Amino acid sequence: LIGCTDDDNKEISNIEKVILNISYDTDGDSPSGEACIYFIENINIEDNIGTIGYNKKEFYGREHDFIALNTYDNFLSRWEVRKAISYAIDKSSIVTSVYGGKYYTADNPLDYGNWTFEQGSSSTGYNPDQAKQVLIDGGWSYKYGSWQKVENYKTIRLSINLTVNADNSSQVAVADIIKTSLENIGIKVNVSKLNSASFQTALNNKNYGMIITGTNSSLSPSLVTYFGSGNLANYQNEEANNLLNELLSLTDENKIKEDTNRLIEIYRDDVPYISLYFNKVNVIYSTSLVGEIKPNQYNIFYGIENWYRR
């Protein structure tokens, strides 16, 4: 909660003095009349403070939820299965149904925007027809209510296990939507809803097929979480490893961008993970505060030298 004023409370051309009062509002009360700017991650902010007397800007938060696909799993080790799953998930529907449209769909872990990666349109890639075609091209046939193929003279039928934290009601709702979406194209899904302790054990031991989890994105762009040793997808890719090692010593900005964007291509094309969404951070500011308000993850006061009060 930021309060700003000039000494005589008169109109000023820019802010010469900032009084910084930080308070932690756990009850969702309205910003006080003294407030110039108010930062909050509550997605239901309008329910608490209404819609009158302030302006609002939104920007990407650091909370990134995604699905890790265990590439050691018999079915998820297959590229065509992972790719079909990615095409079958409607992220826009998830964000609308579970979060009331107050999260951003995500295409990759850097989709919040940073200097190494040019943020795209965050396309969800949703295409159920393409999901089926990918399976067909991979040698699968849809018969008797399931996708199947013959390997070593035996018929295998596609079935996926999806693990979720039962104590996270939002992620449980997301898991149920994903199950429905995949079953709509014929992929059978068993959802394991584990309590927090059991979920953490499964996560630590990588005892899952797919798992819904999340992390806080680093302010310094890094993809080590997704490609480094012991990653949640058990994913191994020699090119990705070489790129990660190279990035540790690079200083040339153009080469850093080139390597980072190639890692994102691998992330999207090989599908060891499926990014789902990022949270939104709300910046609420008084209508008396004038200037270009352009907050971001790195600097919520970006451009403050050009702000002023009416």
C-alpha positions as YAML, in Angstrom:
chain: A
units: angstrom
residues:
- id: 1
  name: LEU
  ca: [0.00, 0.00, 0.00]
- id: 2
  name: ILE
  ca: [1.74, 3.13, -1.21]
- id: 3
  name: GLY
  ca: [0.73, 6.61, -0.06]
- id: 4
  name: CYS
  ca: [2.08, 9.60, -1.97]
- id: 5
  name: THR
  ca: [1.63, 13.31, -1.49]
- id: 6
  name: ASP
  ca: [3.24, 16.68, -1.89]
- id: 7
  name: ASP
  ca: [3.83, 18.88, 1.14]
- id: 8
  name: ASP
  ca: [1.08, 21.42, 0.36]
- id: 9
  name: ASN
  ca: [-1.35, 18.88, -1.17]
- id: 10
  name: LYS
  ca: [-1.42, 20.92, -4.39]
- id: 11
  name: GLU
  ca: [-1.25, 19.78, -7.97]
- id: 12
  name: ILE
  ca: [2.34, 18.93, -8.87]
- id: 13
  name: SER
  ca: [4.03, 18.30, -12.20]
- id: 14
  name: ASN
  ca: [5.76, 15.20, -10.90]
- id: 15
  name: ILE
  ca: [6.29, 13.41, -7.62]
- id: 16
  name: GLU
  ca: [9.02, 15.06, -5.58]
- id: 17
  name: LYS
  ca: [8.33, 13.17, -2.40]
- id: 18
  name: VAL
  ca: [7.05, 9.64, -1.82]
- id: 19
  name: ILE
  ca: [5.78, 8.49, 1.54]
- id: 20
  name: LEU
  ca: [6.09, 4.71, 1.59]
- id: 21
  name: ASN
  ca: [3.76, 2.89, 3.95]
- id: 22
  name: ILE
  ca: [3.74, -0.88, 3.57]
- id: 23
  name: SER
  ca: [0.84, -2.80, 5.07]
- id: 24
  name: TYR
  ca: [-0.23, -6.39, 4.66]
- id: 25
  name: ASP
  ca: [-3.97, -6.54, 4.15]
- id: 26
  name: THR
  ca: [-5.11, -10.06, 5.00]
- id: 27
  name: ASP
  ca: [-8.79, -9.21, 5.33]
- id: 28
  name: GLY
  ca: [-9.33, -7.81, 1.84]
- id: 29
  name: ASP
  ca: [-10.34, -4.37, 3.14]
- id: 30
  name: SER
  ca: [-10.57, -1.45, 0.74]
- id: 31
  name: PRO
  ca: [-7.50, 0.72, 0.19]
- id: 32
  name: SER
  ca: [-7.61, 3.78, 2.39]
- id: 33
  name: GLY
  ca: [-8.35, 7.21, 0.99]
- id: 34
  name: GLU
  ca: [-4.68, 8.09, 1.48]
- id: 35
  name: ALA
  ca: [-3.57, 5.40, -0.92]
- id: 36
  name: CYS
  ca: [-2.13, 6.25, -4.30]
- id: 37
  name: ILE
  ca: [-1.30, 2.72, -5.41]
- id: 38
  name: TYR
  ca: [-2.17, -0.71, -4.10]
- id: 39
  name: PHE
  ca: [-0.67, -4.05, -5.14]
- id: 40
  name: ILE
  ca: [-2.65, -7.23, -4.60]
- id: 41
  name: GLU
  ca: [-2.74, -10.80, -5.93]
- id: 42
  name: ASN
  ca: [-6.34, -11.44, -4.83]
- id: 43
  name: ILE
  ca: [-8.14, -12.51, -8.02]
- id: 44
  name: ASN
  ca: [-11.48, -11.42, -6.53]
- id: 45
  name: ILE
  ca: [-10.36, -7.89, -5.71]
- id: 46
  name: GLU
  ca: [-13.55, -6.32, -7.12]
- id: 47
  name: ASP
  ca: [-15.62, -8.23, -4.56]
- id: 48
  name: ASN
  ca: [-13.76, -6.39, -1.80]
- id: 49
  name: ILE
  ca: [-13.25, -2.86, -3.11]
- id: 50
  name: GLY
  ca: [-15.86, -2.48, -5.85]
- id: 51
  name: THR
  ca: [-15.16, -0.95, -9.25]
- id: 52
  name: ILE
  ca: [-15.44, 2.80, -8.65]
- id: 53
  name: GLY
  ca: [-12.81, 5.39, -7.75]
- id: 54
  name: TYR
  ca: [-9.72, 3.64, -8.96]
- id: 55
  name: ASN
  ca: [-7.98, 2.36, -12.09]
- id: 56
  name: LYS
  ca: [-6.49, -1.09, -12.48]
- id: 57
  name: LYS
  ca: [-3.53, -2.59, -14.31]
- id: 58
  name: GLU
  ca: [-2.66, -6.26, -14.43]
- id: 59
  name: PHE
  ca: [0.63, -7.99, -15.06]
- id: 60
  name: TYR
  ca: [2.05, -11.48, -14.98]
- id: 61
  name: GLY
  ca: [2.81, -12.89, -11.54]
- id: 62
  name: ARG
  ca: [5.52, -15.45, -10.84]
- id: 63
  name: GLU
  ca: [3.27, -18.42, -10.00]
- id: 64
  name: HIS
  ca: [3.54, -20.91, -12.86]
- id: 65
  name: ASP
  ca: [1.44, -24.09, -12.81]
- id: 66
  name: PHE
  ca: [2.32, -26.85, -15.23]
- id: 67
  name: ILE
  ca: [2.07, -30.59, -15.87]
- id: 68
  name: ALA
  ca: [5.21, -32.72, -15.69]
- id: 69
  name: LEU
  ca: [5.03, -35.79, -17.93]
- id: 70
  name: ASN
  ca: [7.21, -38.60, -16.64]
- id: 71
  name: THR
  ca: [9.23, -39.71, -19.65]
- id: 72
  name: TYR
  ca: [10.11, -42.95, -17.84]
- id: 73
  name: ASP
  ca: [6.44, -43.94, -18.01]
- id: 74
  name: ASN
  ca: [5.64, -46.65, -20.57]
- id: 75
  name: PHE
  ca: [3.17, -44.45, -22.45]
- id: 76
  name: LEU
  ca: [4.55, -40.98, -21.72]
- id: 77
  name: SER
  ca: [7.98, -42.00, -22.99]
- id: 78
  name: ARG
  ca: [6.37, -41.80, -26.44]
- id: 79
  name: TRP
  ca: [6.52, -38.43, -28.17]
- id: 80
  name: GLU
  ca: [3.21, -38.87, -30.00]
- id: 81
  name: VAL
  ca: [1.35, -39.50, -26.72]
- id: 82
  name: ARG
  ca: [2.82, -36.43, -25.03]
- id: 83
  name: LYS
  ca: [2.09, -34.31, -28.09]
- id: 84
  name: ALA
  ca: [-1.50, -35.56, -28.35]
- id: 85
  name: ILE
  ca: [-2.08, -34.72, -24.68]
- id: 86
  name: SER
  ca: [-0.78, -31.18, -25.20]
- id: 87
  name: TYR
  ca: [-3.15, -30.66, -28.13]
- id: 88
  name: ALA
  ca: [-6.12, -32.03, -26.19]
- id: 89
  name: ILE
  ca: [-5.94, -29.63, -23.21]
- id: 90
  name: ASP
  ca: [-7.96, -26.42, -23.52]
- id: 91
  name: LYS
  ca: [-6.09, -24.03, -21.24]
- id: 92
  name: SER
  ca: [-8.43, -21.13, -21.97]
- id: 93
  name: SER
  ca: [-11.35, -23.23, -20.73]
- id: 94
  name: ILE
  ca: [-9.41, -24.12, -17.57]
- id: 95
  name: VAL
  ca: [-8.57, -20.49, -16.81]
- id: 96
  name: THR
  ca: [-12.18, -19.44, -17.44]
- id: 97
  name: SER
  ca: [-13.86, -22.29, -15.56]
- id: 98
  name: VAL
  ca: [-11.55, -22.55, -12.55]
- id: 99
  name: TYR
  ca: [-10.14, -19.03, -12.21]
- id: 100
  name: GLY
  ca: [-12.85, -16.88, -13.74]
- id: 101
  name: GLY
  ca: [-10.50, -15.69, -16.48]
- id: 102
  name: LYS
  ca: [-8.24, -14.05, -13.90]
- id: 103
  name: TYR
  ca: [-5.12, -16.06, -14.77]
- id: 104
  name: TYR
  ca: [-3.03, -15.94, -17.95]
- id: 105
  name: THR
  ca: [-2.75, -19.06, -20.11]
- id: 106
  name: ALA
  ca: [0.87, -20.09, -20.55]
- id: 107
  name: ASP
  ca: [2.76, -21.65, -23.43]
- id: 108
  name: ASN
  ca: [6.09, -22.07, -21.64]
- id: 109
  name: PRO
  ca: [7.88, -21.16, -18.38]
- id: 110
  name: LEU
  ca: [9.16, -17.83, -19.75]
- id: 111
  name: ASP
  ca: [5.84, -16.73, -21.16]
- id: 112
  name: TYR
  ca: [5.55, -14.00, -18.51]
- id: 113
  name: GLY
  ca: [8.09, -12.06, -20.56]
- id: 114
  name: ASN
  ca: [11.74, -11.32, -19.95]
- id: 115
  name: TRP
  ca: [14.66, -9.97, -21.90]
- id: 116
  name: THR
  ca: [15.83, -13.41, -23.09]
- id: 117
  name: PHE
  ca: [12.52, -14.46, -24.58]
- id: 118
  name: GLU
  ca: [10.10, -12.50, -26.72]
- id: 119
  name: GLN
  ca: [6.66, -13.16, -25.31]
- id: 120
  name: GLY
  ca: [4.29, -14.54, -27.89]
- id: 121
  name: SER
  ca: [0.53, -14.82, -28.01]
- id: 122
  name: SER
  ca: [0.45, -17.57, -25.37]
- id: 123
  name: SER
  ca: [-1.37, -19.81, -27.81]
- id: 124
  name: THR
  ca: [-2.94, -22.72, -25.98]
- id: 125
  name: GLY
  ca: [-2.32, -25.06, -28.92]
- id: 126
  name: TYR
  ca: [-5.75, -26.58, -28.33]
- id: 127
  name: ASN
  ca: [-6.63, -28.83, -31.27]
- id: 128
  name: PRO
  ca: [-8.41, -32.12, -30.42]
- id: 129
  name: ASP
  ca: [-8.53, -33.21, -34.07]
- id: 130
  name: GLN
  ca: [-4.77, -32.77, -34.34]
- id: 131
  name: ALA
  ca: [-4.37, -34.72, -31.10]
- id: 132
  name: LYS
  ca: [-6.10, -37.72, -32.70]
- id: 133
  name: GLN
  ca: [-4.08, -37.37, -35.89]
- id: 134
  name: VAL
  ca: [-0.80, -37.38, -33.98]
- id: 135
  name: LEU
  ca: [-1.78, -40.69, -32.38]
- id: 136
  name: ILE
  ca: [-2.82, -42.15, -35.73]
- id: 137
  name: ASP
  ca: [0.48, -41.06, -37.27]
- id: 138
  name: GLY
  ca: [2.23, -42.74, -34.33]
- id: 139
  name: GLY
  ca: [0.66, -46.09, -35.16]
- id: 140
  name: TRP
  ca: [-2.31, -46.01, -32.78]
- id: 141
  name: SER
  ca: [-5.83, -47.09, -33.75]
- id: 142
  name: TYR
  ca: [-9.05, -46.19, -31.96]
- id: 143
  name: LYS
  ca: [-11.01, -49.41, -31.48]
- id: 144
  name: TYR
  ca: [-13.62, -50.57, -28.98]
- id: 145
  name: GLY
  ca: [-13.46, -47.32, -27.00]
- id: 146
  name: SER
  ca: [-9.70, -46.99, -26.57]
- id: 147
  name: TRP
  ca: [-6.50, -46.16, -28.40]
- id: 148
  name: GLN
  ca: [-4.47, -49.31, -28.97]
- id: 149
  name: LYS
  ca: [-1.59, -50.74, -30.94]
- id: 150
  name: VAL
  ca: [0.18, -54.07, -31.23]
- id: 151
  name: GLU
  ca: [3.72, -54.36, -29.91]
- id: 152
  name: ASN
  ca: [5.66, -57.62, -29.58]
- id: 153
  name: TYR
  ca: [2.51, -59.53, -30.54]
- id: 154
  name: LYS
  ca: [0.58, -57.96, -27.66]
- id: 155
  name: THR
  ca: [-2.15, -55.32, -27.78]
- id: 156
  name: ILE
  ca: [-1.52, -52.33, -25.53]
- id: 157
  name: ARG
  ca: [-4.27, -49.85, -24.66]
- id: 158
  name: LEU
  ca: [-3.46, -46.23, -23.90]
- id: 159
  name: SER
  ca: [-4.16, -45.20, -20.31]
- id: 160
  name: ILE
  ca: [-2.63, -42.34, -18.32]
- id: 161
  name: ASN
  ca: [-2.30, -41.70, -14.58]
- id: 162
  name: LEU
  ca: [-2.64, -38.07, -13.45]
- id: 163
  name: THR
  ca: [-1.62, -37.10, -9.90]
- id: 164
  name: VAL
  ca: [-2.88, -33.99, -8.11]
- id: 165
  name: ASN
  ca: [-2.78, -32.55, -4.58]
- id: 166
  name: ALA
  ca: [-6.23, -33.24, -3.09]
- id: 167
  name: ASP
  ca: [-5.76, -30.35, -0.67]
- id: 168
  name: ASN
  ca: [-5.49, -27.85, -3.54]
- id: 169
  name: SER
  ca: [-9.11, -27.49, -4.65]
- id: 170
  name: SER
  ca: [-8.26, -25.39, -7.70]
- id: 171
  name: GLN
  ca: [-5.75, -27.90, -9.02]
- id: 172
  name: VAL
  ca: [-8.22, -30.72, -8.38]
- id: 173
  name: ALA
  ca: [-10.75, -28.86, -10.54]
- id: 174
  name: VAL
  ca: [-8.06, -28.46, -13.21]
- id: 175
  name: ALA
  ca: [-7.30, -32.20, -13.06]
- id: 176
  name: ASP
  ca: [-10.97, -33.06, -13.53]
- id: 177
  name: ILE
  ca: [-11.19, -30.81, -16.61]
- id: 178
  name: ILE
  ca: [-8.03, -32.36, -18.07]
- id: 179
  name: LYS
  ca: [-9.43, -35.85, -17.49]
- id: 180
  name: THR
  ca: [-12.62, -34.92, -19.34]
- id: 181
  name: SER
  ca: [-10.69, -33.30, -22.20]
- id: 182
  name: LEU
  ca: [-8.45, -36.32, -22.71]
- id: 183
  name: GLU
  ca: [-11.28, -38.79, -22.47]
- id: 184
  name: ASN
  ca: [-13.17, -36.75, -25.06]
- id: 185
  name: ILE
  ca: [-10.51, -37.80, -27.58]
- id: 186
  name: GLY
  ca: [-10.38, -41.36, -26.27]
- id: 187
  name: ILE
  ca: [-7.42, -41.27, -23.87]
- id: 188
  name: LYS
  ca: [-8.35, -43.00, -20.63]
- id: 189
  name: VAL
  ca: [-7.23, -41.14, -17.49]
- id: 190
  name: ASN
  ca: [-7.05, -42.18, -13.86]
- id: 191
  name: VAL
  ca: [-6.80, -39.20, -11.49]
- id: 192
  name: SER
  ca: [-4.98, -39.91, -8.22]
- id: 193
  name: LYS
  ca: [-5.99, -37.27, -5.65]
- id: 194
  name: LEU
  ca: [-3.40, -37.48, -2.86]
- id: 195
  name: ASN
  ca: [-3.25, -35.57, 0.40]
- id: 196
  name: SER
  ca: [-0.43, -33.07, 0.71]
- id: 197
  name: ALA
  ca: [2.00, -35.43, 2.43]
- id: 198
  name: SER
  ca: [1.43, -38.27, -0.03]
- id: 199
  name: PHE
  ca: [1.54, -35.84, -2.95]
- id: 200
  name: GLN
  ca: [4.93, -34.51, -1.82]
- id: 201
  name: THR
  ca: [6.26, -38.06, -1.46]
- id: 202
  name: ALA
  ca: [5.10, -38.91, -4.97]
- id: 203
  name: LEU
  ca: [6.67, -35.70, -6.28]
- id: 204
  name: ASN
  ca: [10.00, -36.37, -4.54]
- id: 205
  name: ASN
  ca: [10.13, -39.97, -5.73]
- id: 206
  name: LYS
  ca: [8.77, -39.14, -9.21]
- id: 207
  name: ASN
  ca: [6.12, -41.77, -8.63]
- id: 208
  name: TYR
  ca: [3.57, -40.60, -11.17]
- id: 209
  name: GLY
  ca: [2.68, -40.57, -14.84]
- id: 210
  name: MET
  ca: [1.59, -36.95, -15.15]
- id: 211
  name: ILE
  ca: [1.50, -34.58, -12.19]
- id: 212
  name: ILE
  ca: [0.06, -31.09, -11.77]
- id: 213
  name: THR
  ca: [2.42, -28.88, -9.83]
- id: 214
  name: GLY
  ca: [3.83, -25.38, -9.86]
- id: 215
  name: THR
  ca: [6.74, -23.13, -9.05]
- id: 216
  name: ASN
  ca: [7.59, -19.47, -8.60]
- id: 217
  name: SER
  ca: [9.43, -18.31, -11.70]
- id: 218
  name: SER
  ca: [12.87, -16.84, -11.13]
- id: 219
  name: LEU
  ca: [13.43, -13.17, -11.85]
- id: 220
  name: SER
  ca: [16.64, -14.32, -13.52]
- id: 221
  name: PRO
  ca: [15.47, -16.49, -16.41]
- id: 222
  name: SER
  ca: [16.44, -20.11, -15.88]
- id: 223
  name: LEU
  ca: [15.23, -23.38, -17.33]
- id: 224
  name: VAL
  ca: [17.35, -25.60, -15.08]
- id: 225
  name: THR
  ca: [14.21, -26.69, -13.19]
- id: 226
  name: TYR
  ca: [12.83, -28.21, -16.38]
- id: 227
  name: PHE
  ca: [15.96, -29.57, -18.08]
- id: 228
  name: GLY
  ca: [18.55, -29.94, -15.34]
- id: 229
  name: SER
  ca: [19.63, -33.07, -13.50]
- id: 230
  name: GLY
  ca: [16.81, -34.74, -11.58]
- id: 231
  name: ASN
  ca: [14.09, -32.76, -13.36]
- id: 232
  name: LEU
  ca: [10.45, -33.66, -12.70]
- id: 233
  name: ALA
  ca: [9.91, -35.19, -16.15]
- id: 234
  name: ASN
  ca: [12.99, -37.43, -15.95]
- id: 235
  name: TYR
  ca: [13.71, -35.78, -19.27]
- id: 236
  name: GLN
  ca: [17.06, -36.31, -20.96]
- id: 237
  name: ASN
  ca: [18.10, -34.43, -24.07]
- id: 238
  name: GLU
  ca: [21.74, -34.02, -25.05]
- id: 239
  name: GLU
  ca: [21.16, -30.77, -26.93]
- id: 240
  name: ALA
  ca: [19.26, -29.27, -23.99]
- id: 241
  name: ASN
  ca: [22.04, -30.27, -21.59]
- id: 242
  name: ASN
  ca: [24.66, -28.67, -23.83]
- id: 243
  name: LEU
  ca: [22.62, -25.47, -24.08]
- id: 244
  name: LEU
  ca: [22.16, -25.28, -20.31]
- id: 245
  name: ASN
  ca: [25.90, -25.75, -19.72]
- id: 246
  name: GLU
  ca: [26.72, -23.14, -22.34]
- id: 247
  name: LEU
  ca: [24.35, -20.60, -20.79]
- id: 248
  name: LEU
  ca: [26.26, -20.80, -17.49]
- id: 249
  name: SER
  ca: [29.26, -19.08, -19.02]
- id: 250
  name: LEU
  ca: [27.75, -16.92, -21.76]
- id: 251
  name: THR
  ca: [27.97, -13.14, -21.60]
- id: 252
  name: ASP
  ca: [26.91, -12.28, -25.15]
- id: 253
  name: GLU
  ca: [23.24, -11.21, -24.93]
- id: 254
  name: ASN
  ca: [22.37, -12.28, -28.47]
- id: 255
  name: LYS
  ca: [23.76, -15.76, -27.89]
- id: 256
  name: ILE
  ca: [21.93, -16.01, -24.55]
- id: 257
  name: LYS
  ca: [18.67, -15.18, -26.31]
- id: 258
  name: GLU
  ca: [19.43, -17.67, -29.09]
- id: 259
  name: ASP
  ca: [20.13, -20.53, -26.67]
- id: 260
  name: THR
  ca: [17.16, -19.71, -24.45]
- id: 261
  name: ASN
  ca: [14.76, -19.61, -27.38]
- id: 262
  name: ARG
  ca: [16.07, -22.94, -28.62]
- id: 263
  name: LEU
  ca: [15.42, -24.46, -25.18]
- id: 264
  name: ILE
  ca: [11.87, -23.13, -25.35]
- id: 265
  name: GLU
  ca: [11.46, -24.76, -28.76]
- id: 266
  name: ILE
  ca: [12.54, -28.09, -27.27]
- id: 267
  name: TYR
  ca: [10.16, -27.58, -24.34]
- id: 268
  name: ARG
  ca: [7.21, -27.00, -26.67]
- id: 269
  name: ASP
  ca: [8.07, -29.50, -29.39]
- id: 270
  name: ASP
  ca: [9.18, -32.48, -27.31]
- id: 271
  name: VAL
  ca: [6.57, -31.86, -24.56]
- id: 272
  name: PRO
  ca: [8.24, -33.09, -21.36]
- id: 273
  name: TYR
  ca: [6.03, -30.47, -19.68]
- id: 274
  name: ILE
  ca: [2.81, -28.65, -20.46]
- id: 275
  name: SER
  ca: [2.60, -25.10, -19.12]
- id: 276
  name: LEU
  ca: [-0.91, -24.21, -17.96]
- id: 277
  name: TYR
  ca: [-1.12, -20.66, -16.58]
- id: 278
  name: PHE
  ca: [0.44, -17.80, -14.63]
- id: 279
  name: ASN
  ca: [-1.27, -15.81, -11.90]
- id: 280
  name: LYS
  ca: [-2.16, -12.15, -12.35]
- id: 281
  name: VAL
  ca: [-1.03, -9.35, -10.07]
- id: 282
  name: ASN
  ca: [-3.39, -6.40, -9.78]
- id: 283
  name: VAL
  ca: [-2.17, -2.84, -9.44]
- id: 284
  name: ILE
  ca: [-4.96, -0.64, -8.10]
- id: 285
  name: TYR
  ca: [-4.27, 3.08, -8.20]
- id: 286
  name: SER
  ca: [-6.16, 6.22, -7.38]
- id: 287
  name: THR
  ca: [-7.78, 8.18, -10.20]
- id: 288
  name: SER
  ca: [-5.79, 11.16, -8.87]
- id: 289
  name: LEU
  ca: [-2.54, 9.45, -9.82]
- id: 290
  name: VAL
  ca: [-1.57, 10.42, -13.37]
- id: 291
  name: GLY
  ca: [1.14, 9.00, -15.61]
- id: 292
  name: GLU
  ca: [1.93, 5.80, -17.44]
- id: 293
  name: ILE
  ca: [1.60, 2.95, -14.94]
- id: 294
  name: LYS
  ca: [3.51, -0.02, -16.37]
- id: 295
  name: PRO
  ca: [4.34, -2.46, -13.56]
- id: 296
  name: ASN
  ca: [6.11, -5.74, -14.21]
- id: 297
  name: GLN
  ca: [7.75, -8.55, -12.26]
- id: 298
  name: TYR
  ca: [11.06, -6.72, -12.14]
- id: 299
  name: ASN
  ca: [9.92, -3.21, -11.23]
- id: 300
  name: ILE
  ca: [6.44, -2.41, -9.98]
- id: 301
  name: PHE
  ca: [7.38, 1.29, -9.90]
- id: 302
  name: TYR
  ca: [8.51, 1.43, -13.52]
- id: 303
  name: GLY
  ca: [8.27, 5.03, -14.74]
- id: 304
  name: ILE
  ca: [7.55, 6.49, -11.27]
- id: 305
  name: GLU
  ca: [9.63, 9.57, -12.13]
- id: 306
  name: ASN
  ca: [6.88, 10.58, -14.55]
- id: 307
  name: TRP
  ca: [3.93, 10.08, -12.22]
- id: 308
  name: TYR
  ca: [2.08, 12.99, -10.64]
- id: 309
  name: ARG
  ca: [-1.14, 13.77, -8.73]
- id: 310
  name: ARG
  ca: [-4.02, 15.83, -9.93]
...
